[in-house]
Amino acid sequence: MSDMRTLGEFIVEKQHEYPNASGELSSLLSSIRLAAKIVNREINKAGLADITGAFGGENVQGEEQQKLDVYANEKFKAAMAARDQVCGVASEEEDEAVIFDSELSRNAKYVILMDPLDGSSNIDVNVSVGTIFSIYRRVSPIGQPATIDDFLQPGNQQVAAGYIIYGSSTMLVYTTGNGVHGFTYDPSIGAFCLSHESMTIPEDGKIYSINEGNYIRFPLGIKKYIKYCQENVPEEGRPYSSRYIGSLVSDFHRNMLKGGIFLYPSTAAYPSGKLRLLYECNPMAFIIEQAGGKASNGHQRIMDIKPTELHQRVPFFVGSTNMVEKTEAFLAEFPDED
Ligand code: AHG
Ligand code: MN
Ligand code: MN
């Protein structure tokens, strides 16, 4: 239940937990909140306005851009640029990192990485989509333009991460490393209100989420794990339910609330997995760990991977700790032959 605290109030309240906080991170989170409201407004009327469908271009990864991908990217970028709070932005929809070069932004100490619209192919059919963001302290000297090294940091260096889910209601969920908190948007007052304080994911779950259409080319360990999920063992709650929306944010959010695992392994089309380490996996890994869950590439903690390129992809297994560990155990027990 909402206790009437808004996101803005909550951010100010939490700032006192960081004795040396300068307020810059708080103000950055406020800009994200504003961009989320603007994107939410457009998404809500997507069927009315001429904003559904393809934009006519492709992003650097060769994926068709939807009009709302481009719109959300511009709005989040503009919100960051307007207040000189970050020295640069990396986005799934940008080929290269965007370095802000005003005098004020050169003095900013954070960079942000984002997937402005996640699950965008679901927009045209009125299914939930999201935004994912991840914030790091720069490693290059303050006063200079940001460099690529500021963006290629392992996830364990994240200062904050979060997502917005534009669903049956719109929510913003974030962590700064002190638990995970969720806020539901009340459109009648235009505010995100605290609805889910200190979110935790159950250690075990009964939901598995995977695109089984790709089954034939899954690693052997994943095929075995899927069969394990489907086995009839009522005393262990199996078979599990299969739930797959095709928007990572939505699948993740449901599993976090109910307990479950989301899997995107290597496939024929995506030999390294489809999801992007920097824009999708790291922020979700930070959130899930803060909620008591786990995120792995099958063998290694996601947040310990040292990125080598901006748009890098990784296999991704995230959710209830025991389910992720079971998946890792199957991958270890049944390695692929080649
Ligand atoms: P995006 O819309 O940002 O490109 O992300 C889509 C991602 C993710 O949201 C989802 O989990 C996954 O792609 C679905 O992929 P498949 O259609 O291959 O299952
Ligand atoms: Mn995405
Ligand atoms: Mn996207």
Short mmCIF file of N, CA and C and ligand atoms in Angstrom, two decimals, residues 63 92 115 117-120 211 244 246-248 262 264 274-276 280, ligand 1:
data_model
loop_
_atom_site.label_atom_id
_atom_site.label_comp_id
_atom_site.label_asym_id
_atom_site.label_seq_id
_atom_site.Cartn_x
_atom_site.Cartn_y
_atom_site.Cartn_z
N GLU A 63 18.99 -3.90 -35.44
CA GLU A 63 17.61 -4.15 -35.07
C GLU A 63 16.75 -2.97 -35.51
N GLU A 92 21.41 1.97 -25.93
CA GLU A 92 21.21 0.92 -26.92
C GLU A 92 20.90 1.51 -28.29
N ASP A 115 18.73 1.51 -21.70
CA ASP A 115 17.89 0.95 -22.74
C ASP A 115 16.60 1.76 -22.66
N LEU A 117 13.87 2.11 -24.39
CA LEU A 117 12.59 1.41 -24.50
C LEU A 117 12.88 -0.07 -24.68
N ASP A 118 12.56 -0.83 -23.66
CA ASP A 118 12.81 -2.26 -23.68
C ASP A 118 11.52 -2.99 -24.03
N GLY A 119 11.65 -3.93 -24.97
CA GLY A 119 10.46 -4.69 -25.39
C GLY A 119 9.65 -3.90 -26.40
N SER A 120 10.32 -3.03 -27.17
CA SER A 120 9.58 -2.06 -27.98
C SER A 120 8.71 -2.72 -29.05
N ASN A 211 12.28 -17.91 -24.17
CA ASN A 211 11.68 -18.05 -25.50
C ASN A 211 11.98 -19.45 -26.02
N TYR A 244 6.18 -15.95 -20.53
CA TYR A 244 7.15 -15.17 -21.30
C TYR A 244 6.43 -14.08 -22.07
N GLY A 246 8.21 -11.29 -23.41
CA GLY A 246 9.05 -10.79 -24.49
C GLY A 246 9.49 -9.36 -24.24
N SER A 247 9.19 -8.84 -23.05
CA SER A 247 9.78 -7.58 -22.57
C SER A 247 10.55 -7.96 -21.32
N LEU A 248 11.86 -7.82 -21.36
CA LEU A 248 12.65 -8.20 -20.19
C LEU A 248 12.13 -7.53 -18.92
N PHE A 262 14.32 -15.85 -15.21
CA PHE A 262 14.30 -15.43 -16.61
C PHE A 262 15.58 -15.94 -17.25
N TYR A 264 17.88 -16.09 -20.92
CA TYR A 264 18.15 -15.85 -22.34
C TYR A 264 19.54 -16.39 -22.64
N LYS A 274 21.24 -12.67 -26.39
CA LYS A 274 20.71 -11.48 -27.06
C LYS A 274 20.83 -10.23 -26.22
N LEU A 275 20.79 -10.39 -24.92
CA LEU A 275 20.65 -9.21 -24.06
C LEU A 275 21.99 -8.53 -23.84
N ARG A 276 21.90 -7.22 -23.72
CA ARG A 276 23.11 -6.40 -23.65
C ARG A 276 23.60 -6.24 -22.22
N GLU A 280 21.11 -3.79 -20.18
CA GLU A 280 20.04 -4.64 -19.69
C GLU A 280 20.49 -5.51 -18.51
P1 AHG B 1 14.68 -4.27 -26.91
O1 AHG B 1 13.24 -4.00 -27.24
O2 AHG B 1 15.26 -3.23 -26.00
O3 AHG B 1 15.53 -4.54 -28.12
O4 AHG B 1 14.75 -5.57 -25.98
C1 AHG B 1 14.08 -6.74 -26.37
C2 AHG B 1 14.66 -7.84 -25.55
C3 AHG B 1 14.05 -8.04 -24.19
O5 AHG B 1 13.21 -7.05 -23.74
C4 AHG B 1 13.29 -9.33 -24.31
O6 AHG B 1 13.41 -10.05 -23.14
C5 AHG B 1 13.93 -10.02 -25.47
O7 AHG B 1 14.46 -9.04 -26.28
C6 AHG B 1 12.96 -10.84 -26.24
O8 AHG B 1 13.65 -11.46 -27.27
P2 AHG B 1 12.98 -12.62 -28.13
O9 AHG B 1 11.91 -11.96 -28.95
O10 AHG B 1 14.12 -13.13 -28.96
O11 AHG B 1 12.43 -13.66 -27.21
#
